[in-house]
Amino acid sequence: MNAAKTKDEKQQNFRLITVLVLAILVVLAAVYAVACLVDDRLTESAEQQVITYTEQAAFTVSGQLALVQAAVDAFAVESGDAESVQPLLNAFCEAYGFSNAYFLDMDGSGCDAAGNPFSIESLPVIETALTRATYSFSDSYANANGQWVRMGQKPLFVKGVQVGALYVEVPMSLFTMPEELAIFGHGGYFILFEGRTGEVIGLPNQALKTPVAPGDSVFDFFERAQIADVEQADAAGSLFASLRIGETPAPSCYDEVRAWAADREVGAVGTVMDGVPCYVSVAPVPGSTWTACSVIPIASVRTEEPVINVMYGLVLLIVVFSLVAAGVLTYMLFQRRLRASHIAMEESLYAALSESIDMAVNLYCPADGTTTPIVAKASAILGHPLQAFMDDPRLARAVDLSSEGRLMLQHMREGSISQLNKGEFSLRSPETGLTRWVVYTVEPLSFDGKDQLMLVIQDVTTERTVRECMREAMDAADAASNAKSDFLSRMSHDIRTPMNVIIGMVQIAQNPSSDEAKMRVCLQKIGIASNQLLNLINEVLDFSKIESGKMVLASSPFSLRDIVDGVANVTRIQCEQKRLTFQLTCEYDGIAAFEGDAVRVEQMLTNLLTNAVKYTDEGGQVSLSVRVLPEKVAGYRPVEFVVADNGIGMSEEFQKNLFEPFSMEGRSRSQGTGLGMSIVKSVIVLMGGLITVDSKENVGSTFRVLVNIRVAPSSALPASPANDLAALRPVVLQPSEETSAAKAEAPSPALPKRAGSASAVAALEGDAAAKPSADKVAGRPGEGIHVLVVEDSELSADIACELLSMKGFTYDCARQGQEAVDKFCSAPEGTYDVILMDVHMPVVNGYEATRAIRASGRGDAESVVIVAMSANAFTDDVAASLESGMDAHLCKPMRIDNVVSVVIEQLALKG
């Protein structure tokens, strides 16, 4: 019986042991199954983290690359001057961290950002921006500082004309990721390489066991870094298989990476690099041929693995003592770890979304008033977190939130939004105080078992500003188009009016029945109309130069008394013709000389006085008052000019636009261009002065001008004031219609190279009382003087030769500068006394021809008088004529009496 009991006990023990063993085996099998499941989930999580990080890194590099390209695209210059561009280059490099930047003009020379000279021959890469006007980036190379860089080339244009090119050395270090691997405990490293060739572009920020340098092949690097031990390789292959679900592990790391890079795919593979098990993940960089590569140790990604190993040991011990407790604990730990892994993955994804998109995404639960940020950028857009706005409605008023924005927040608090809601609102930025525009989308959804609202907001201030700028640009373009049409309309009228007179008078003169008296009247009216056209041209040229900012005031000593007397003499003649009274009052306070632009002072007074005469009826009064006021600024004296009349005056409405171009009230029969007062105002502004007007209709007008003019010593004036005035006038203002009628033969402007006699000055001023005596100018004063006329226009040459012949000159003609040089050099010395030289001619222009004649070495090369005959009438044109070696500058149209005066004067000077 004992034996039977023992047997039964043994059987029970055996069954118990069997059950226990089976239970242990079941538990072990369950533990093993759970371990496999956990490992799979860890592997899946690790795969997702590595790939997500690599894709994010690729997008970061893409953003940096786009920033670099945008910076290069946005670089612009206002001129092709290397000195003005150099500060821009320096600021450009400092702002974006470029190694260096260079500018080359169209001649292939320029400077770098530090101001050092640079030429096209110094370029380390093939040039494309100047030679082909194309935008390009070079392959990588080591610059003079040993940095691994790529050079970007961009042609630079100013108003559609290429003025040079920009060359930028972009360091590849800009695309490294110094802190990005902190999420993996600073383990692993990042490599950027060219996907097509495998060329390493960006290096890791740490020393590696297997060295790699810029320009190396990343595939060779991977091959060298692979473990040589076959046994380790097999172990790594079995443990760290390909992370691509459902695919067979790759035979070698670099083969997988090469294939993904060539196909521009995202992938990750497990391998052993320098003896350390790692994940190698690649992702293409959007918008380029580059590929981002992350090499991250397995231990840095699967940080939960040691903890899980400990857990397995505890579970096995617990199974020995309590299978149930072991099962329960295993299940609880598994669930907790799984949930923690999911939470960590979600946080990582949210963080990645926040970095990659430029908008804020939030979930709001109206039931409990809580806000869950998905993309946490609400503070950057609104200035405060969304939760602050939801908790305190007063905050919306503090930032001047628009009514639509306040209404949207109110509906969210009430939970009354039941469908997709879109709109736009504005607010004041707390940082800058400027208005910021935001678009929003609110959509109801169910999440985490709650009814919630998803709010998406995005800052669109830049886009709105661009639209506003485009609208303003279109308005400006329309205004410019309207101004151009208005200008053409006015010019058509103002040109056709005198042309109508000229053509009509020519037709009357051609009538066989016209007698000599009628012919003289026709010619006189043709002369008046011609002067009107010339006055129109002069005013349009002056206005054009002022509008383009090219008018520069001269600075030389002059006598204010002489200018005022000259203008007063002309005005007095105009007043006598209209039976007006003219009054002149001057107080010079003992100042004999000033320094400034005498021509523009005279132009200002002439325009004001001409208008006063023009708009004052017969029997009226015109006055000019000039006062030199006490000194307020050392070396300068305020000078007040007052021009008054008792004419028709101006309405208050018209006075608001008096100084606008082409402004005419239309109350007078007198015609003009409408540019005179605009030119006066511009000249006064250039001189740093002020002009005011006081006018009433049918009462009169008073203009007051106040300018500060530098005082010059009396010794700065030449011995003869007239000589000084002649030296100051490269351009003589054309007389008005009334002046033209009184002095139809007024001379064209001229500028003697040396001070001449009073007769030459009279030729410049148009003063009839000071013209050469009749025995010199009248009749045939050119007898014995041989002239070479250089003119490319056949009609102009015929007119000049005919007029010279009428005055007794003999002449030869040349059609362009080279022909003039050949005729002068081939003729015997002394053949030509005077050369009348046109400036703009084909082949060789007048300046070049003059220099060639002066440098010919002939005995008469210096003594021959050369006078410019040009349609160019600006100060710089006259200066260019004198600089080339000419003795004087006469402006077309040609007036023969003025030509005779200047020629006689210059011949007398040369003795």
XYZ file of C-alpha atoms in Angstrom, residues 57-537:
481
model
C 17.600 66.349 -42.000
C 17.180 66.234 -45.786
C 14.418 68.837 -45.584
C 16.604 70.997 -43.320
C 19.462 70.839 -45.839
C 16.978 71.613 -48.609
C 15.778 74.656 -46.689
C 19.338 75.860 -46.135
C 20.099 75.293 -49.820
C 16.964 77.226 -50.801
C 18.002 80.027 -48.448
C 21.427 80.197 -50.107
C 19.902 80.192 -53.586
C 17.341 82.828 -52.571
C 20.103 85.014 -51.122
C 22.115 84.763 -54.357
C 18.971 85.383 -56.455
C 18.056 88.453 -54.393
C 21.490 90.068 -54.644
C 21.293 93.116 -56.892
C 23.361 96.216 -57.610
C 22.528 99.711 -58.771
C 25.649 100.202 -60.912
C 28.649 98.378 -62.314
C 31.106 100.272 -60.105
C 33.194 97.801 -58.086
C 33.804 100.313 -55.270
C 30.077 100.792 -54.682
C 29.443 97.018 -54.866
C 32.214 96.023 -52.400
C 30.300 97.038 -49.206
C 27.335 95.021 -50.486
C 29.587 91.970 -50.961
C 30.978 92.302 -47.434
C 27.517 92.619 -45.869
C 26.305 89.740 -48.064
C 29.017 87.374 -46.767
C 28.510 88.381 -43.135
C 24.734 87.979 -43.340
C 24.733 84.480 -44.834
C 28.081 83.042 -43.677
C 29.593 82.736 -47.161
C 33.357 82.188 -47.424
C 33.816 85.001 -49.905
C 32.028 86.866 -52.673
C 33.404 88.515 -55.780
C 32.137 91.063 -58.293
C 33.436 91.363 -61.838
C 32.382 94.067 -64.271
C 31.929 93.432 -67.980
C 35.696 93.904 -68.506
C 36.436 90.935 -66.228
C 37.910 92.950 -63.367
C 36.529 93.728 -59.929
C 37.060 92.948 -56.249
C 36.170 90.514 -53.486
C 34.180 91.189 -50.309
C 37.274 92.535 -48.530
C 37.964 95.013 -51.339
C 40.917 93.085 -52.784
C 41.323 93.283 -56.586
C 40.035 90.276 -58.466
C 39.937 89.320 -62.147
C 38.264 86.691 -64.283
C 41.596 84.879 -64.671
C 41.620 84.223 -60.899
C 38.406 82.205 -60.986
C 39.013 78.608 -59.858
C 36.067 77.305 -61.905
C 34.727 77.638 -65.429
C 33.141 81.095 -65.858
C 29.514 81.273 -67.090
C 27.924 84.475 -65.726
C 29.891 86.952 -67.890
C 30.610 84.850 -70.969
C 27.168 83.219 -71.249
C 25.049 85.361 -68.871
C 23.849 82.181 -67.133
C 23.261 81.305 -63.476
C 25.183 78.241 -62.269
C 26.809 76.418 -59.342
C 30.160 74.683 -59.690
C 31.339 71.333 -58.357
C 32.993 71.270 -54.949
C 36.602 72.395 -54.527
C 38.971 73.561 -51.790
C 39.365 77.355 -51.724
C 42.465 79.345 -50.712
C 41.578 78.940 -47.012
C 41.252 75.174 -47.323
C 37.464 75.255 -47.021
C 35.426 72.857 -49.139
C 33.138 75.141 -51.140
C 30.998 75.430 -54.236
C 30.895 78.599 -56.306
C 27.631 80.162 -57.461
C 27.672 82.476 -60.457
C 24.975 85.026 -61.277
C 24.873 87.729 -63.977
C 23.937 91.167 -62.611
C 21.725 93.579 -64.510
C 20.795 97.251 -64.062
C 17.692 98.330 -65.952
C 17.896 95.305 -68.230
C 21.578 95.802 -69.103
C 24.195 93.416 -67.719
C 26.793 95.348 -65.726
C 28.777 92.459 -64.296
C 28.506 89.205 -62.389
C 28.419 87.909 -58.800
C 30.524 84.930 -57.665
C 29.841 83.433 -54.237
C 31.867 80.758 -52.446
C 29.321 78.744 -50.457
C 30.999 76.654 -47.721
C 29.703 73.127 -47.503
C 29.877 73.473 -43.736
C 26.634 75.455 -43.946
C 24.837 72.167 -44.576
C 26.261 70.182 -41.644
C 24.060 69.208 -38.709
C 25.986 70.151 -35.539
C 23.228 69.589 -32.969
C 20.635 67.517 -34.744
C 21.833 64.142 -33.408
C 21.206 65.247 -29.838
C 17.913 63.350 -29.962
C 19.956 60.129 -30.062
C 22.147 61.064 -27.108
C 24.706 62.701 -29.426
C 25.454 59.278 -30.893
C 26.058 58.771 -34.596
C 26.920 61.254 -37.288
C 25.545 62.900 -40.434
C 27.068 62.845 -43.943
C 25.897 64.806 -46.990
C 26.947 63.465 -50.391
C 26.221 63.880 -54.103
C 23.637 61.239 -55.012
C 24.841 60.739 -58.574
C 28.556 60.312 -57.883
C 28.804 59.589 -54.147
C 31.086 62.641 -53.623
C 31.171 63.611 -49.925
C 29.933 67.220 -49.515
C 29.262 67.653 -45.784
C 31.469 65.963 -43.157
C 30.555 64.656 -39.699
C 31.274 66.985 -36.785
C 33.436 64.382 -35.028
C 36.499 62.292 -35.689
C 35.821 58.838 -37.109
C 37.802 55.635 -36.819
C 37.693 55.315 -40.592
C 38.703 58.758 -41.932
C 36.671 60.529 -44.614
C 37.465 63.791 -46.384
C 35.538 66.144 -48.705
C 35.530 64.800 -52.231
C 35.909 61.156 -51.130
C 33.422 58.590 -52.383
C 30.917 57.826 -49.643
C 30.560 54.288 -51.034
C 34.294 53.696 -50.654
C 34.042 55.036 -47.118
C 31.262 52.581 -46.283
C 33.264 49.708 -47.770
C 36.321 50.618 -45.712
C 34.234 51.017 -42.562
C 32.632 47.550 -42.924
C 33.971 44.988 -40.489
C 36.470 42.580 -41.937
C 35.632 39.682 -39.629
C 33.228 37.362 -41.454
C 31.916 36.026 -38.194
C 30.997 39.512 -36.948
C 29.527 40.349 -40.299
C 27.312 37.280 -40.181
C 26.214 38.106 -36.656
C 25.422 41.674 -37.620
C 23.537 40.472 -40.636
C 21.378 38.143 -38.599
C 20.719 40.619 -35.820
C 20.431 43.820 -37.760
C 18.650 42.802 -40.890
C 17.299 45.249 -43.449
C 14.754 47.536 -41.907
C 12.655 47.458 -45.059
C 9.669 45.357 -44.055
C 9.265 42.288 -46.194
C 12.629 42.594 -47.959
C 15.699 40.415 -47.714
C 18.633 42.053 -45.871
C 21.153 43.692 -48.192
C 24.428 41.786 -48.740
C 26.470 44.951 -48.024
C 25.754 48.445 -46.772
C 27.238 50.444 -49.619
C 25.395 48.438 -52.279
C 22.068 49.275 -50.614
C 23.020 52.950 -50.137
C 24.267 53.220 -53.739
C 20.980 51.830 -55.070
C 18.810 54.132 -52.926
C 20.895 57.189 -53.829
C 20.719 56.383 -57.546
C 16.922 55.876 -57.396
C 16.457 58.883 -55.010
C 14.606 56.721 -52.506
C 14.389 56.736 -48.725
C 15.790 53.719 -46.963
C 17.659 52.365 -43.955
C 19.812 49.303 -43.442
C 21.411 47.644 -40.417
C 25.148 47.014 -40.548
C 28.356 47.300 -38.510
C 30.404 50.485 -39.010
C 33.891 50.580 -37.450
C 32.897 47.657 -35.221
C 29.709 49.317 -33.931
C 26.237 48.006 -34.924
C 24.516 50.924 -36.649
C 21.555 51.971 -38.725
C 22.549 53.597 -42.046
C 19.659 55.626 -43.459
C 19.549 57.794 -46.607
C 17.009 60.286 -47.999
C 17.181 62.541 -51.072
C 17.473 66.301 -50.470
C 14.460 67.915 -52.216
C 15.325 70.353 -54.976
C 18.849 69.015 -55.514
C 20.845 65.914 -56.467
C 22.254 65.638 -52.924
C 21.520 62.804 -50.519
C 21.414 63.001 -46.715
C 22.861 60.046 -44.797
C 22.591 59.282 -41.060
C 24.769 56.689 -39.336
C 23.280 56.036 -35.867
C 24.358 53.322 -33.397
C 21.671 50.760 -32.641
C 22.154 51.347 -28.932
C 21.396 55.060 -29.352
C 18.072 54.282 -30.996
C 16.939 51.186 -29.084
C 17.551 52.651 -25.626
C 14.784 50.498 -24.171
C 16.559 47.216 -24.971
C 18.734 46.963 -21.771
C 15.694 47.649 -19.627
C 13.730 44.970 -21.422
C 16.560 42.445 -20.919
C 16.443 43.073 -17.187
C 12.704 42.686 -17.310
C 13.109 39.293 -19.008
C 15.338 38.078 -16.175
C 12.897 39.247 -13.542
C 10.058 37.575 -15.385
C 11.947 34.283 -15.487
C 12.642 34.417 -11.746
C 9.029 35.312 -11.020
C 7.872 32.379 -13.192
C 9.764 30.012 -10.895
C 7.910 31.287 -7.834
C 4.659 32.529 -9.289
C 3.592 31.843 -12.852
C 0.479 33.908 -12.473
C 2.318 36.879 -11.003
C 4.962 36.602 -13.717
C 2.296 36.589 -16.422
C 0.449 39.543 -14.950
C 3.611 41.589 -14.452
C 4.818 40.731 -17.928
C 1.550 41.842 -19.450
C 1.414 45.077 -17.416
C 5.008 46.005 -18.188
C 4.522 45.186 -21.828
C 1.464 47.423 -22.061
C 3.170 50.261 -20.249
C 6.304 50.095 -22.378
C 4.287 49.866 -25.535
C 2.279 52.943 -24.591
C 5.418 54.882 -23.677
C 6.922 53.986 -27.042
C 3.840 55.242 -28.865
C 3.829 58.481 -26.878
C 7.509 59.084 -27.613
C 6.920 58.406 -31.298
C 3.968 60.813 -31.387
C 6.000 63.537 -29.664
C 8.823 63.010 -32.140
C 6.408 63.272 -35.048
C 4.828 66.438 -33.618
C 8.278 67.968 -33.157
C 9.213 67.047 -36.724
C 5.978 68.590 -38.020
C 6.639 71.786 -36.056
C 10.033 72.182 -37.696
C 8.950 71.344 -41.230
C 5.781 73.437 -41.752
C 5.228 77.167 -41.368
C 1.865 77.142 -39.613
C 0.342 76.432 -36.203
C -1.984 73.472 -35.595
C -3.901 73.170 -32.308
C -6.715 71.051 -30.908
C -9.219 72.807 -28.633
C -11.813 71.013 -26.498
C -14.787 73.292 -25.720
C -15.969 70.920 -22.986
C -12.935 71.395 -20.720
C -11.300 74.440 -22.358
C -7.961 72.710 -22.921
C -5.670 73.306 -25.873
C -3.394 70.635 -27.316
C -0.636 71.994 -29.606
C 0.096 69.742 -32.579
C 2.433 72.178 -34.348
C 3.435 74.568 -31.578
C 3.874 77.818 -33.465
C 0.879 79.815 -32.252
C 3.074 82.036 -30.061
C 5.278 82.960 -33.014
C 2.228 83.945 -35.099
C -0.119 85.471 -32.493
C 2.463 86.687 -30.005
C 0.898 84.567 -27.239
C -0.088 80.881 -26.851
C -3.567 79.977 -28.061
C -4.505 78.852 -24.552
C -3.903 82.419 -23.299
C -6.406 83.800 -25.820
C -8.976 81.156 -24.897
C -8.580 81.803 -21.148
C -8.581 85.639 -21.274
C -10.834 87.344 -23.881
C -9.285 90.716 -22.936
C -6.014 89.651 -24.545
C -7.662 89.873 -27.989
C -8.369 93.571 -27.444
C -4.850 94.160 -26.111
C -3.325 93.048 -29.416
C -6.011 94.832 -31.512
C -7.392 91.553 -32.841
C -9.866 92.288 -35.625
C -13.573 91.621 -35.171
C -13.456 88.470 -37.290
C -10.692 87.015 -35.123
C -12.553 87.805 -31.882
C -15.729 86.265 -33.275
C -13.865 83.089 -34.281
C -12.416 82.694 -30.741
C -15.831 83.278 -29.195
C -17.436 80.577 -31.351
C -14.644 78.160 -30.410
C -15.214 78.774 -26.676
C -18.943 78.194 -27.143
C -18.361 75.088 -29.276
C -20.824 76.424 -31.853
C -18.686 75.561 -34.896
C -20.251 72.556 -36.560
C -18.600 72.639 -39.997
C -15.454 73.761 -41.751
C -14.878 77.460 -41.146
C -12.267 79.585 -42.977
C -11.338 83.255 -42.821
C -8.715 85.930 -42.224
C -8.077 88.318 -39.345
C -5.473 90.911 -38.352
C -3.703 91.825 -35.141
C -0.887 94.034 -33.901
C 2.446 92.283 -33.412
C 3.620 92.663 -29.785
C 7.271 92.647 -30.932
C 7.160 95.189 -33.794
C 3.839 96.963 -33.290
C 3.040 96.403 -36.978
C -0.158 94.884 -38.353
C 0.039 91.146 -38.999
C -2.417 89.219 -41.199
C -3.377 85.608 -40.412
C -5.553 83.093 -42.271
C -7.320 80.397 -40.257
C -9.216 77.148 -40.693
C -11.409 75.639 -37.938
C -12.796 72.121 -38.365
C -14.721 69.992 -35.822
C -13.509 66.430 -35.199
C -13.543 63.678 -32.609
C -10.227 62.803 -30.982
C -9.285 60.864 -27.868
C -12.976 60.281 -27.170
C -13.800 64.008 -27.105
C -15.443 66.472 -29.469
C -12.674 68.890 -30.368
C -11.914 71.707 -32.814
C -8.770 71.690 -34.943
C -7.490 75.243 -35.547
C -4.875 75.830 -38.270
C -3.428 79.358 -38.551
C -0.769 80.745 -40.888
C 0.931 84.152 -41.107
C 0.283 85.659 -44.574
C 1.606 89.161 -43.878
C 4.410 88.773 -46.421
C 2.086 87.543 -49.159
C -0.374 90.358 -48.464
C 2.444 92.923 -48.494
C 3.648 91.569 -51.829
C 0.146 91.909 -53.242
C -0.082 95.480 -51.967
C 3.327 96.300 -53.457
C 2.278 94.815 -56.778
C -0.896 96.872 -56.730
C 1.046 100.043 -55.927
C 3.537 99.218 -58.678
C 0.671 98.793 -61.139
C -0.809 102.120 -60.025
C 2.589 103.773 -60.462
C 2.949 102.216 -63.903
C -0.513 103.491 -64.866
C 0.377 106.949 -63.583
C 3.634 106.903 -65.550
C 1.746 105.816 -68.664
C -0.786 108.603 -68.193
C 2.013 111.134 -67.617
C 3.740 109.941 -70.773
C 0.525 110.267 -72.787
C -0.080 113.735 -71.308
C 3.499 114.731 -72.120
C 3.222 113.524 -75.726
C -0.113 115.293 -76.127
C 1.296 118.580 -74.836
C 4.485 118.292 -76.851
C 2.473 117.528 -79.976
C 0.436 120.700 -79.422
C 3.398 122.901 -78.460
C 5.499 121.703 -81.402
C 2.732 121.824 -83.973
C 1.690 125.389 -83.051
C 4.973 127.116 -84.122
C 5.415 124.566 -86.903
C 2.007 125.615 -88.199
C 3.239 129.231 -88.259
C 6.473 128.277 -90.058
C 4.739 126.120 -92.669
C 1.983 128.716 -93.187
C 4.439 131.588 -93.567
C 6.531 129.528 -96.021
C 3.442 128.882 -98.126
C 2.538 132.606 -98.078
C 6.108 133.565 -98.996
C 6.099 131.084 -101.880
C 2.977 132.727 -103.338
C 4.064 134.617 -106.492
C 1.813 137.523 -105.527
C 3.673 138.117 -102.236
C 5.601 141.399 -102.320
C 8.873 142.130 -100.553
C 7.193 143.683 -97.511
C 5.000 140.651 -97.027
C 8.079 138.426 -97.468
C 9.873 140.290 -94.673
C 6.850 139.898 -92.397
C 6.731 136.165 -93.171
C 10.431 135.757 -92.439
C 10.101 137.709 -89.200
C 7.220 135.491 -88.036
C 9.159 132.365 -89.074
C 12.009 133.607 -86.901
C 9.679 134.161 -83.933
C 8.144 130.691 -84.347
C 11.630 129.162 -84.643
C 12.635 130.803 -81.370
C 9.497 129.373 -79.760
C 10.523 125.894 -80.900
C 14.067 126.441 -79.628
C 12.745 127.663 -76.282
C 10.529 124.561 -76.052
C 13.508 122.278 -76.760
